[in-house]
PDB file of C-alpha atoms and ligand atoms in Angstrom:
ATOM      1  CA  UNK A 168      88.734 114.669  98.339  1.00 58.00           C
ATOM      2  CA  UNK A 169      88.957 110.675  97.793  1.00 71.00           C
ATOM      3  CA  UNK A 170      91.955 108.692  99.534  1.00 88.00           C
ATOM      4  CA  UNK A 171      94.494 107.628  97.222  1.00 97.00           C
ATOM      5  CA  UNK A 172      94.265 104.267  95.732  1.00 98.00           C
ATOM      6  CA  UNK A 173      95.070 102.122  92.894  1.00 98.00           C
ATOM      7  CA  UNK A 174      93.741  99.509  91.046  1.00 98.00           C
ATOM      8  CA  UNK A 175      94.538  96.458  89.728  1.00 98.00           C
ATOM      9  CA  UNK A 176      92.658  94.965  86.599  1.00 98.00           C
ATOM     10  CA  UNK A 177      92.723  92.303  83.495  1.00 97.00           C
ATOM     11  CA  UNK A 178      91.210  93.815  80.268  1.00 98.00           C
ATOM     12  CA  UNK A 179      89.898  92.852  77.293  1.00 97.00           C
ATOM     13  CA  UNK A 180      89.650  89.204  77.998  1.00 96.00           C
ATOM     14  CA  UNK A 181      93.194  89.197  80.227  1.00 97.00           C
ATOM     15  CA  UNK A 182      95.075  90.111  77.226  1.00 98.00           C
ATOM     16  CA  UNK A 183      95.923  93.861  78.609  1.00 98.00           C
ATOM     17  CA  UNK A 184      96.489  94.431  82.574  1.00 98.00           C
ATOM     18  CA  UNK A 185      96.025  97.834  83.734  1.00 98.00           C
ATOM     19  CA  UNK A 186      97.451  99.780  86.838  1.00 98.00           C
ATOM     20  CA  UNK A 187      95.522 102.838  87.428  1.00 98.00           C
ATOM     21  CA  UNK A 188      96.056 105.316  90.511  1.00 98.00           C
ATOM     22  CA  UNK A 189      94.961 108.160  92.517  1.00 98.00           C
ATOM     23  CA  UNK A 190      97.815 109.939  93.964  1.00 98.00           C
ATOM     24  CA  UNK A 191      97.376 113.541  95.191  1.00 98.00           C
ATOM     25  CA  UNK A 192      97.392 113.171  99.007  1.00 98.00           C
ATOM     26  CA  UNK A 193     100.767 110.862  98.430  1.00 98.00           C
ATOM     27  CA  UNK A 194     102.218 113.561  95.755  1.00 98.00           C
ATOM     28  CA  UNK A 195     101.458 116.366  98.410  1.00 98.00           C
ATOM     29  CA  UNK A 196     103.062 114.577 101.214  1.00 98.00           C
ATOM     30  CA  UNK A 197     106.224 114.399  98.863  1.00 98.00           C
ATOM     31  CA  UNK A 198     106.138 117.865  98.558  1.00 98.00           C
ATOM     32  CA  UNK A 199     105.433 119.033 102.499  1.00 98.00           C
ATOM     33  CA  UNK A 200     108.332 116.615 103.511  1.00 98.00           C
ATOM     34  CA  UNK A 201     110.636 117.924 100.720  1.00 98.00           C
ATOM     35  CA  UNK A 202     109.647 121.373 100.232  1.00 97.00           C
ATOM     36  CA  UNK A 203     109.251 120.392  96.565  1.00 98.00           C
ATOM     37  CA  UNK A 204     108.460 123.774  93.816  1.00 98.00           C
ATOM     38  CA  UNK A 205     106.247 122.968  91.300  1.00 98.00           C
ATOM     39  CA  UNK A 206     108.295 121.602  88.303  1.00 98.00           C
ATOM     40  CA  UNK A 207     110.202 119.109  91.606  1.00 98.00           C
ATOM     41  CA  UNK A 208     106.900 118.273  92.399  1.00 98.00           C
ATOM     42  CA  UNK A 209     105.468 117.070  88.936  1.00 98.00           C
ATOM     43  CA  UNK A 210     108.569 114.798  88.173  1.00 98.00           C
ATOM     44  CA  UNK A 211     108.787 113.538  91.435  1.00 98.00           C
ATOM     45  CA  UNK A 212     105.227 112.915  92.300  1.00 98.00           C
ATOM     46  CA  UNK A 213     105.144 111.162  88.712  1.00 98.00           C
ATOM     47  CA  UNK A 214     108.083 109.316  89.688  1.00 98.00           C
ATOM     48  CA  UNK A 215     106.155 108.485  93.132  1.00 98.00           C
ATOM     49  CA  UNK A 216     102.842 107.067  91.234  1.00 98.00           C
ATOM     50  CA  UNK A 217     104.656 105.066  88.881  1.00 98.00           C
ATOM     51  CA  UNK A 218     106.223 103.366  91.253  1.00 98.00           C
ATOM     52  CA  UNK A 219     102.894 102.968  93.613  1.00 98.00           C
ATOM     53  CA  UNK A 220     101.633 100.970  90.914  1.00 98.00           C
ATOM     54  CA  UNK A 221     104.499  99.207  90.298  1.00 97.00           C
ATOM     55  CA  UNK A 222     104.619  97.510  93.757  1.00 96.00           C
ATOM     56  CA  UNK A 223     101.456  95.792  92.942  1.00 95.00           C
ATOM     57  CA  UNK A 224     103.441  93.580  90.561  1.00 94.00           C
ATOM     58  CA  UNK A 225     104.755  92.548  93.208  1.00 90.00           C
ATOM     59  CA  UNK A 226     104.161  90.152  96.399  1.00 87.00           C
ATOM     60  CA  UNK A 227     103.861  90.835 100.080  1.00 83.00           C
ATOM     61  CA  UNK A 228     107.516  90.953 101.069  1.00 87.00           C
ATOM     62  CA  UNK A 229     109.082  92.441  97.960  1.00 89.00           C
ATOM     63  CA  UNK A 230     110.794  96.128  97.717  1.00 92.00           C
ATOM     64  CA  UNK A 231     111.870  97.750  93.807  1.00 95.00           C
ATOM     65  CA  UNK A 232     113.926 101.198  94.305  1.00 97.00           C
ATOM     66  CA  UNK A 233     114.186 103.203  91.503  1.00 97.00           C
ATOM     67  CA  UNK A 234     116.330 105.836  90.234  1.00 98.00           C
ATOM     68  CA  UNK A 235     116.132 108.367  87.720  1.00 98.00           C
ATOM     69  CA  UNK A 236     119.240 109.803  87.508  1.00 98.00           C
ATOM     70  CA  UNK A 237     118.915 112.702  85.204  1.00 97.00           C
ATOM     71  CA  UNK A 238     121.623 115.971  84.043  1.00 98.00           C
ATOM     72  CA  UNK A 239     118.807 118.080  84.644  1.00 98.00           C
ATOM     73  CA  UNK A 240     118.673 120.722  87.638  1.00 98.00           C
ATOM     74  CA  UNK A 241     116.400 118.426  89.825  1.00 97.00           C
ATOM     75  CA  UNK A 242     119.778 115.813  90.250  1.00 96.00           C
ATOM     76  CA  UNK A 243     118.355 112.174  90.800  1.00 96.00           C
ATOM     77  CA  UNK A 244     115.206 110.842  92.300  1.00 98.00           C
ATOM     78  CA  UNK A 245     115.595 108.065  94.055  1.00 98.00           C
ATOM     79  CA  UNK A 246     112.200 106.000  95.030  1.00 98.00           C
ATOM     80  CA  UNK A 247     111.272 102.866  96.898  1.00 97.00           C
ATOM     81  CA  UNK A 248     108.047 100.903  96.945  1.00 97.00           C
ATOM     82  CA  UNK A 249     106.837  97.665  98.113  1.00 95.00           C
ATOM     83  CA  UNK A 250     103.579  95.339  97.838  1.00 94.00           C
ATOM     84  CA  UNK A 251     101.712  96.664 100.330  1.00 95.00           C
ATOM     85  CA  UNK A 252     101.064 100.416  98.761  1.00 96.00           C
ATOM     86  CA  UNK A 253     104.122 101.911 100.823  1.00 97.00           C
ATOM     87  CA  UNK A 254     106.628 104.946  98.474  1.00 98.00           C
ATOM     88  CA  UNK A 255     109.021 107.033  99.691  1.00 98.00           C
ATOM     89  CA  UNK A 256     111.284 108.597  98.043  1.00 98.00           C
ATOM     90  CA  UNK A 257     114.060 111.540  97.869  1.00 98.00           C
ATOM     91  CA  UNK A 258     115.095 113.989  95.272  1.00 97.00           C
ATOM     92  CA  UNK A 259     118.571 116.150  94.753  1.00 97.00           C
ATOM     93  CA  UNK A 260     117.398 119.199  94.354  1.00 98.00           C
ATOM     94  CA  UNK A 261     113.898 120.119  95.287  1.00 98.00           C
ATOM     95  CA  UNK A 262     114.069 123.762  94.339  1.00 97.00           C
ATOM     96  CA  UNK A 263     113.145 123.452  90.540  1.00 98.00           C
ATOM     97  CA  UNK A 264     110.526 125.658  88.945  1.00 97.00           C
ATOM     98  CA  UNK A 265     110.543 125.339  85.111  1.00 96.00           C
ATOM     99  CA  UNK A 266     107.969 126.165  82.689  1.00 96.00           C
ATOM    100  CA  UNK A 267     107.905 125.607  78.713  1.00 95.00           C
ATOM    101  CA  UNK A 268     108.849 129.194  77.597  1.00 93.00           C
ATOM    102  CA  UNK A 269     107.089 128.841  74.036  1.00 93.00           C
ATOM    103  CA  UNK A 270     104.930 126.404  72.075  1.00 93.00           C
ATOM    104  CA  UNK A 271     101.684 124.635  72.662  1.00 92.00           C
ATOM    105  CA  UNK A 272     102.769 124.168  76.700  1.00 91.00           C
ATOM    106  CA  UNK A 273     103.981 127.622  77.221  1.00 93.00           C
ATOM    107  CA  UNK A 274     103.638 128.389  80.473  1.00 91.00           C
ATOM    108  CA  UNK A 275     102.940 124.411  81.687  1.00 94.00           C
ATOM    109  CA  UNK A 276     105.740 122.979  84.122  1.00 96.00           C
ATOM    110  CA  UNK A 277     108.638 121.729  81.981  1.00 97.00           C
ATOM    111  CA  UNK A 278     109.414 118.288  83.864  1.00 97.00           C
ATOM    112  CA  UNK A 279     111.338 116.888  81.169  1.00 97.00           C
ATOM    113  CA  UNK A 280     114.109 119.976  80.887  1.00 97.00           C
ATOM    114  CA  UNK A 281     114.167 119.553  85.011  1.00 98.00           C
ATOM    115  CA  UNK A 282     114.670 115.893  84.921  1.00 98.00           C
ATOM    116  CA  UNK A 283     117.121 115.747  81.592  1.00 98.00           C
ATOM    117  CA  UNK A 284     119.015 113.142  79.794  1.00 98.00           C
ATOM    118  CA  UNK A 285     119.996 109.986  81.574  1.00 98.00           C
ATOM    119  CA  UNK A 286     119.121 106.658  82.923  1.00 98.00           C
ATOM    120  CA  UNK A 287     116.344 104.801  84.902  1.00 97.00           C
ATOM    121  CA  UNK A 288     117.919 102.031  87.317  1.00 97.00           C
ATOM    122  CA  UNK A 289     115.448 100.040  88.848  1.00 96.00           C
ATOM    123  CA  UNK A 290     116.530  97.198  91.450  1.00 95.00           C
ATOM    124  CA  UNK A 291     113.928  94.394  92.796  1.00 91.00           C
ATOM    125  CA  UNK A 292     114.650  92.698  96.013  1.00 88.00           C
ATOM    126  CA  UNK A 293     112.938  89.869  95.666  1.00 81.00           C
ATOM    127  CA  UNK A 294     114.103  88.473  99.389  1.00 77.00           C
ATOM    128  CA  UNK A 295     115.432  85.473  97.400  1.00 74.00           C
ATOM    129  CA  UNK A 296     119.309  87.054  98.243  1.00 71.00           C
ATOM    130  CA  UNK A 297     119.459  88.478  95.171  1.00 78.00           C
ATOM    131  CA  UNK A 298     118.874  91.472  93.482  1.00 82.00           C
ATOM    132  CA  UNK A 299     117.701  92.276  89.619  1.00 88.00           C
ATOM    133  CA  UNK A 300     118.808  95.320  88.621  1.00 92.00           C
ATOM    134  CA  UNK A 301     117.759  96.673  84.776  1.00 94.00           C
ATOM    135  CA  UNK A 302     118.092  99.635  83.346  1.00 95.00           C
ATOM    136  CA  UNK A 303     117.031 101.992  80.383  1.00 96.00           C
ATOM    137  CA  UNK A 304     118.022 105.175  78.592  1.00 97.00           C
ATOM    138  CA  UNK A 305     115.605 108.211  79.417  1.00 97.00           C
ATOM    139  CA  UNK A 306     113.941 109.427  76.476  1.00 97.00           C
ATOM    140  CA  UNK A 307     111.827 112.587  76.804  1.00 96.00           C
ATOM    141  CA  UNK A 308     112.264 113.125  81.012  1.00 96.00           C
ATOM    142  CA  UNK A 309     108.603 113.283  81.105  1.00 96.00           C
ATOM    143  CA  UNK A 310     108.609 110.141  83.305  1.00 97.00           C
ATOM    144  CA  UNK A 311     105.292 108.578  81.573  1.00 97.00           C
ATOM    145  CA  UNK A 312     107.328 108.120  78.054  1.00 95.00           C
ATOM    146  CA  UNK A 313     110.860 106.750  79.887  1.00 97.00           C
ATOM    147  CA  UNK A 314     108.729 104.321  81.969  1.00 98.00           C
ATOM    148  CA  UNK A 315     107.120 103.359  78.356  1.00 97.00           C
ATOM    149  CA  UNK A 316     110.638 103.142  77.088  1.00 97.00           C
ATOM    150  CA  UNK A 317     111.694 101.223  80.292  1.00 97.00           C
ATOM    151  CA  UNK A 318     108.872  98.354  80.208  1.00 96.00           C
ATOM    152  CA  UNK A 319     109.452  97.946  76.273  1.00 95.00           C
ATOM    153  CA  UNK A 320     113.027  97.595  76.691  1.00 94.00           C
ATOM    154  CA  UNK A 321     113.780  95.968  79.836  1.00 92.00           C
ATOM    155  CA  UNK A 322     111.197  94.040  80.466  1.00 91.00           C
ATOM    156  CA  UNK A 323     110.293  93.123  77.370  1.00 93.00           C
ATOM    157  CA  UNK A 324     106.966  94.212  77.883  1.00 95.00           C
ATOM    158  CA  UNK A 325     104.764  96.684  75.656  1.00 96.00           C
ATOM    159  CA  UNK A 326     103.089  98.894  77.627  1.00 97.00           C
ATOM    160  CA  UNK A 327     101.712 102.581  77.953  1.00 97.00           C
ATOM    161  CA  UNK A 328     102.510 105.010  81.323  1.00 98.00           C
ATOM    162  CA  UNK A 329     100.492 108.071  81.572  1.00 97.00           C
ATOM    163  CA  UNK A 330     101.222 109.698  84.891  1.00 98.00           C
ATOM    164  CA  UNK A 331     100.424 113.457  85.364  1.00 97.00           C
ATOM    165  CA  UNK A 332     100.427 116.082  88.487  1.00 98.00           C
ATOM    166  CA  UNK A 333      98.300 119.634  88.442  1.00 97.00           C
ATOM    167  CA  UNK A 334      99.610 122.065  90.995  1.00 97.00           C
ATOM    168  CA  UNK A 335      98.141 124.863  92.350  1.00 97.00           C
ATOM    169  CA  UNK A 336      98.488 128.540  92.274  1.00 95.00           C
ATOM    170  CA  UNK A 337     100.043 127.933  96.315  1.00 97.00           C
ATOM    171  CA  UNK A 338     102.315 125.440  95.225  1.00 97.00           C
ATOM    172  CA  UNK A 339     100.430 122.651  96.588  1.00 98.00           C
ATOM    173  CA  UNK A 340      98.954 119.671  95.209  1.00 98.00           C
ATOM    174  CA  UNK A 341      95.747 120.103  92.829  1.00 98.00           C
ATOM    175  CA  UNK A 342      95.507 116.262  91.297  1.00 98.00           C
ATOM    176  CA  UNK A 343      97.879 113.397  90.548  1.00 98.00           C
ATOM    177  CA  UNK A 344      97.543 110.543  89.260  1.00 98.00           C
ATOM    178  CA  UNK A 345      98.449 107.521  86.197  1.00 98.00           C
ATOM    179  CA  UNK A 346      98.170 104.186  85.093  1.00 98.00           C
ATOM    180  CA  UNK A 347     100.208 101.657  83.212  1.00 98.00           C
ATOM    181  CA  UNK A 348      98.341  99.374  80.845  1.00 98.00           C
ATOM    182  CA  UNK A 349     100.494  96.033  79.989  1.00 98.00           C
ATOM    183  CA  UNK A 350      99.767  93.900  76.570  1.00 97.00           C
ATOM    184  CA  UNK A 351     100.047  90.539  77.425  1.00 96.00           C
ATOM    185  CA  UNK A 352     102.259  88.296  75.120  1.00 94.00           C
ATOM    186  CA  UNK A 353      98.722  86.489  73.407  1.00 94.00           C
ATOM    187  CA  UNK A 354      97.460  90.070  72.617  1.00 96.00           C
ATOM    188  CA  UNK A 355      95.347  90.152  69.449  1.00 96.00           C
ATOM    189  CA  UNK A 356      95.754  92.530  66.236  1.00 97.00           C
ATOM    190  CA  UNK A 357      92.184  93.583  67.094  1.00 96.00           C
ATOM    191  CA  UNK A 358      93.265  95.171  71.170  1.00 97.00           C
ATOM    192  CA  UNK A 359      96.130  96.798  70.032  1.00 97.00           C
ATOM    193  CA  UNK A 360      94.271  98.797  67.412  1.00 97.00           C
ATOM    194  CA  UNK A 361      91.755  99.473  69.292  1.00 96.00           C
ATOM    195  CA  UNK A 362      94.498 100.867  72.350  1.00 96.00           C
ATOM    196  CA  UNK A 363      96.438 102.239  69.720  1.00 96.00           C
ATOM    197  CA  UNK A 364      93.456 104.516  69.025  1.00 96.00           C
ATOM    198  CA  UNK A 365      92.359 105.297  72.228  1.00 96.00           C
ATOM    199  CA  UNK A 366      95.379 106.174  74.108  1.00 95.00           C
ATOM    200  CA  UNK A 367      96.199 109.544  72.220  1.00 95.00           C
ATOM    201  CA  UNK A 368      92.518 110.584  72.607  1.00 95.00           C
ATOM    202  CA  UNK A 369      92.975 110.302  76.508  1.00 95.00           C
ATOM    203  CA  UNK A 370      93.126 113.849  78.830  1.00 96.00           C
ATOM    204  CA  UNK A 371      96.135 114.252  80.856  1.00 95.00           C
ATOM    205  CA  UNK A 372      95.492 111.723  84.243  1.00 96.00           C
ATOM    206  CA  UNK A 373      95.598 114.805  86.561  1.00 96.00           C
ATOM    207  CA  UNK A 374      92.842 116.726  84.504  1.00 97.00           C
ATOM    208  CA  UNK A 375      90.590 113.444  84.722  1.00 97.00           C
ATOM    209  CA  UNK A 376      91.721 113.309  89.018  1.00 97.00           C
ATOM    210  CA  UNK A 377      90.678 117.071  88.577  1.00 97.00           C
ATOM    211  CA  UNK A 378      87.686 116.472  87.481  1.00 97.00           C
ATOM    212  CA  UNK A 379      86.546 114.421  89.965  1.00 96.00           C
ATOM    213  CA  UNK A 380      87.404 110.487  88.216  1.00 97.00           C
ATOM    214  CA  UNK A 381      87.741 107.707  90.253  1.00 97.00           C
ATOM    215  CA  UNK A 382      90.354 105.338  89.019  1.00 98.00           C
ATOM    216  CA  UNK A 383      87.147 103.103  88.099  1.00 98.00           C
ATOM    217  CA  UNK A 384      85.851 105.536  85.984  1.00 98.00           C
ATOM    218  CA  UNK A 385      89.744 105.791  84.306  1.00 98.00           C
ATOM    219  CA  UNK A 386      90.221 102.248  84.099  1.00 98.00           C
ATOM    220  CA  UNK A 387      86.632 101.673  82.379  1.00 98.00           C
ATOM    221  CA  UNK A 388      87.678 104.116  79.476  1.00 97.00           C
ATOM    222  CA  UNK A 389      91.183 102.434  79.078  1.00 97.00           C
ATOM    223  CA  UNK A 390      89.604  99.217  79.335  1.00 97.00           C
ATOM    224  CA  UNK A 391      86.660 100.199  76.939  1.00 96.00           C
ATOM    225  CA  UNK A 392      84.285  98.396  79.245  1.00 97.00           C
ATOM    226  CA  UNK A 393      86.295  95.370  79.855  1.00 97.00           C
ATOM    227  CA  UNK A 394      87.486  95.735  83.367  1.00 97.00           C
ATOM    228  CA  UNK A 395      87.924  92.937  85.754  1.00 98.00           C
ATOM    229  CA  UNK A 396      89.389  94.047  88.909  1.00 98.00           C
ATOM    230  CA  UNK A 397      92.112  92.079  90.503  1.00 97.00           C
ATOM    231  CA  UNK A 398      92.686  94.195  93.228  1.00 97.00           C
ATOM    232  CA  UNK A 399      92.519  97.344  95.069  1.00 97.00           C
ATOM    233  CA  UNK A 400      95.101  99.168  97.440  1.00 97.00           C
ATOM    234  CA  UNK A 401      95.454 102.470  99.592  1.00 98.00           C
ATOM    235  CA  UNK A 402      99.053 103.896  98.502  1.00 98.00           C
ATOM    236  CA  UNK A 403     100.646 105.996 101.057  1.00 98.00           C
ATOM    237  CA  UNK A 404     103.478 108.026 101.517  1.00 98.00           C
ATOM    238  CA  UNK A 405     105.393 106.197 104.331  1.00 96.00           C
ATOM    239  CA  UNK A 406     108.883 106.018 106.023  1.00 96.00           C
ATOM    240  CA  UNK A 407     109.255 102.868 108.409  1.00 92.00           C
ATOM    241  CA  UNK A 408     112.400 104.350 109.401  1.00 95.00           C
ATOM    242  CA  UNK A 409     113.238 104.857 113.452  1.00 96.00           C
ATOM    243  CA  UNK A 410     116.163 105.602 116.271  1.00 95.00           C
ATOM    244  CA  UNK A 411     117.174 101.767 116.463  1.00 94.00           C
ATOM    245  CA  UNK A 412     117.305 101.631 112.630  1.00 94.00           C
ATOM    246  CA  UNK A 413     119.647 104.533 112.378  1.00 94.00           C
ATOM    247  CA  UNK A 414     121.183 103.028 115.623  1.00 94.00           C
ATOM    248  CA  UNK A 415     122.415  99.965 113.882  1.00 92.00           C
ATOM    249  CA  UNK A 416     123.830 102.249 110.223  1.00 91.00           C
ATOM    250  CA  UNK A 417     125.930 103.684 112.974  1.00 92.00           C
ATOM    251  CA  UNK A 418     127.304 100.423 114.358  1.00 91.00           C
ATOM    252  CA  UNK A 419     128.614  99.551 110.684  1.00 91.00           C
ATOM    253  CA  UNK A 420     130.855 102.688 111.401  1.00 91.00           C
ATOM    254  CA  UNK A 421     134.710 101.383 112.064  1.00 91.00           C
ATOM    255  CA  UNK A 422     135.715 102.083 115.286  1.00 91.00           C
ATOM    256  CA  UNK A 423     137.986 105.046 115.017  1.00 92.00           C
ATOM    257  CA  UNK A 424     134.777 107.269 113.528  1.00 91.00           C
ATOM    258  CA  UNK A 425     132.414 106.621 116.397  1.00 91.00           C
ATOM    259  CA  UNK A 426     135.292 107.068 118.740  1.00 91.00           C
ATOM    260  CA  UNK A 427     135.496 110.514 116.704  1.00 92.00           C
ATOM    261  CA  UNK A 428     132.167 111.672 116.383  1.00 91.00           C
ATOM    262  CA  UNK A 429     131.658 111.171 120.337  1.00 92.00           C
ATOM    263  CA  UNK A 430     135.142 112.315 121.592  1.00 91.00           C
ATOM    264  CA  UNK A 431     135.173 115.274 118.902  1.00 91.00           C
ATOM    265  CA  UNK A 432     130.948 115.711 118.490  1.00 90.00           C
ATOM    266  CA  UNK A 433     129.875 114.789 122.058  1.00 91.00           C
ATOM    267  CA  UNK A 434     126.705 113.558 120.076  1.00 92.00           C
ATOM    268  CA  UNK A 435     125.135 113.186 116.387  1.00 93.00           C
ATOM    269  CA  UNK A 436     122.046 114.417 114.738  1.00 94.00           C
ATOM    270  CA  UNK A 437     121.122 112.083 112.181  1.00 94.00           C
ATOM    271  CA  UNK A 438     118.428 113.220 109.298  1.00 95.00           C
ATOM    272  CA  UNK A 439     116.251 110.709 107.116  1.00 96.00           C
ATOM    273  CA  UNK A 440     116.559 111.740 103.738  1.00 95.00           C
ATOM    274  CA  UNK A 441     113.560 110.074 103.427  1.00 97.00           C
ATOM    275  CA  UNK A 442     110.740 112.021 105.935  1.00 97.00           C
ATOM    276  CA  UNK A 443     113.427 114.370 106.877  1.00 96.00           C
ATOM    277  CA  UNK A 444     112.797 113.419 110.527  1.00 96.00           C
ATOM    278  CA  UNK A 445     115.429 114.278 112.766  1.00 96.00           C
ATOM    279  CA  UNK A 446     117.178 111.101 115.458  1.00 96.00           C
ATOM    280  CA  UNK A 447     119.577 112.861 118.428  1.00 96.00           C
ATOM    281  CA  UNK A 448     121.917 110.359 119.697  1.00 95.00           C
ATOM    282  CA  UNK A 449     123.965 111.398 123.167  1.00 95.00           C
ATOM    283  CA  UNK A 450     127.383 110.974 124.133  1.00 94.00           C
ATOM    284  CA  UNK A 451     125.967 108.479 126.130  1.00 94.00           C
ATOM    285  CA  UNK A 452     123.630 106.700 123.371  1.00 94.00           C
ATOM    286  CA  UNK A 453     127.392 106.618 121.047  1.00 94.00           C
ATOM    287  CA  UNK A 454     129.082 105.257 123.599  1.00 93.00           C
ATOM    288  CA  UNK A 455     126.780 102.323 124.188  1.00 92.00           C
ATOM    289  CA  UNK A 456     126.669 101.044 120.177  1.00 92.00           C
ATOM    290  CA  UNK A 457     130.260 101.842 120.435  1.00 91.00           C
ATOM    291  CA  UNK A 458     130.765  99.239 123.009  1.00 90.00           C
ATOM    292  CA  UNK A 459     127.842  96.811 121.513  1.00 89.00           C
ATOM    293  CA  UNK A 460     129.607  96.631 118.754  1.00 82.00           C
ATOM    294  CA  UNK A 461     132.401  95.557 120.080  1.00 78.00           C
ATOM    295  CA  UNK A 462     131.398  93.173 122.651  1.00 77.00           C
ATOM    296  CA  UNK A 463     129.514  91.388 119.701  1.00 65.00           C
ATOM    297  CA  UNK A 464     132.913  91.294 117.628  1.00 52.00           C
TER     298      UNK A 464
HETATM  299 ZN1   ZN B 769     112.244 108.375 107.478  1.00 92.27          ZN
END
């Protein structure tokens, strides 16, 4: 199976940029770390490609989190991505299996029921000591049509998010995969008809990944031809987190709590939500950021 990457591209003579990815080793990751069921797994690995090709709007030492915070049974996801490829993410309740009951997707995972009615917060840290944070309403919980919403609203930006995850009979991952395709501000009458006409005759993005399409072959049908690529990236699922990182969250604890957990404890077991890896710190290992701490105050 190909290695998950995403692409980068000007269209129709720069006045459309399009995002397109591959995403099904990344989505599955999500779902061994989490122990995702399938429904958890379709809004969060849609949640998790979005915001893979969402980094690349940004540079080298950037970071955006986002959060869907929905009323549905999944709770919140909560996502961060950076420049170089990099998501990780977490999500309330993994155990979600819902399928349309009736209709034309009876029987297809019913993302938008498990994510519900809420809000998208998205926060760039753009290392400049500041932090941007916008937000928009959720409109279907489908992820693709509230990241539409999103980039329309907030960012003043008409665009188009297709994102899409196919799970298999084992609960695993079959095919993910999306893109987000951008009209620049000097569009022409003449693109957006001819977008406007080809975007509802697209298949779902994890049928084309299913069948075998490269995110070249995707972004040559949404660019009709007109692709230039800007740039291409290997998106991962990765957590940079480690025992000295955790180490220092624990030093921000007032005194009187470390003294507790190690006189009361005798040691903590601290769990990333992240990767869901596991850091023991002794009696010993407390003791010594308890007195660090101090000896730098
Ligand atoms: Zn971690």
């Amino acid at each position: 199976m190909m290695k998950d990457y995403a692409l980068k591209s000007y269209a129709y003579n720069k006045q459309v940029r399009i995002y397109v990815a591959s995403s099904t080793h990344l989505v599955e990751e999500a779902r061994r770390i989490h122990h995702t069921w399938p429904t958890a797994s379709a809004a969060f690995g849609r949640v998790l490609t979005v915001s893979a090709m969402m980094g690349m709007m940004y540079k080298e030492e950037e970071t955006l989190t986002i959060r869907v915070k929905g009323d549905g049974p999944i709770g919140s996801i909560l996502v961060e991505a950076n420049a170089k490829g990099e998501v990780r993410g977490e999500i309330v309740n993994p155990n979600v299996y819902i399928v349309y009951d009736e209709g034309p997707k009876k029987g297809k995972l019913n993302v938008g029921a498990a994510v519900g009615q809420g809000f998208i917060h998205i926060t760039k840290d753009l290392k400049m000591r500041d932090y941007f944070t916008s937000s928009s309403e959720i409109q279907t919980g489908e992820i693709g049509d509230d990241f539409t919403y999103y980039f329309a609203m907030s960012e003043q930006t008409p665009s188009s998010v297709g994102v899409g995850v196919l799970v298999n009979p084992d609960q695993t991952i079959r095919a993910a995969g999306g893109y987000i395709l951008q009209l620049m501000p000097d569009v022409g009458e003449d693109v957006i008809q001819q977008i406007e006409s080809l975007i509802p005759t697209l298949p779902p993005m994890s049928t084309l990944i299913d069948q075998g399409k490269t995110p070249e072959d995707i972004l040559h049908i949404l660019a009709n031809g007109t692709e230039q690529i800007l740039e291409k990236k290997d998106i991962t699922y990765l957590c940079h987190c480690s025992k000295e990182g955790f180490a220092k969250s624990l030093s921000t604890l007032d005194d009187q709590s470390l003294h507790d957990i190690i006189h009361e404890d005798g040691q903590a077991e601290i769990e990333c939500h992240f990767c869901h890896t596991k850091y023991h710190f002794s009696k010993d290992e407390l003791s010594h950021i308890l007195e660090n701490k101090n000896n730098k105050s």
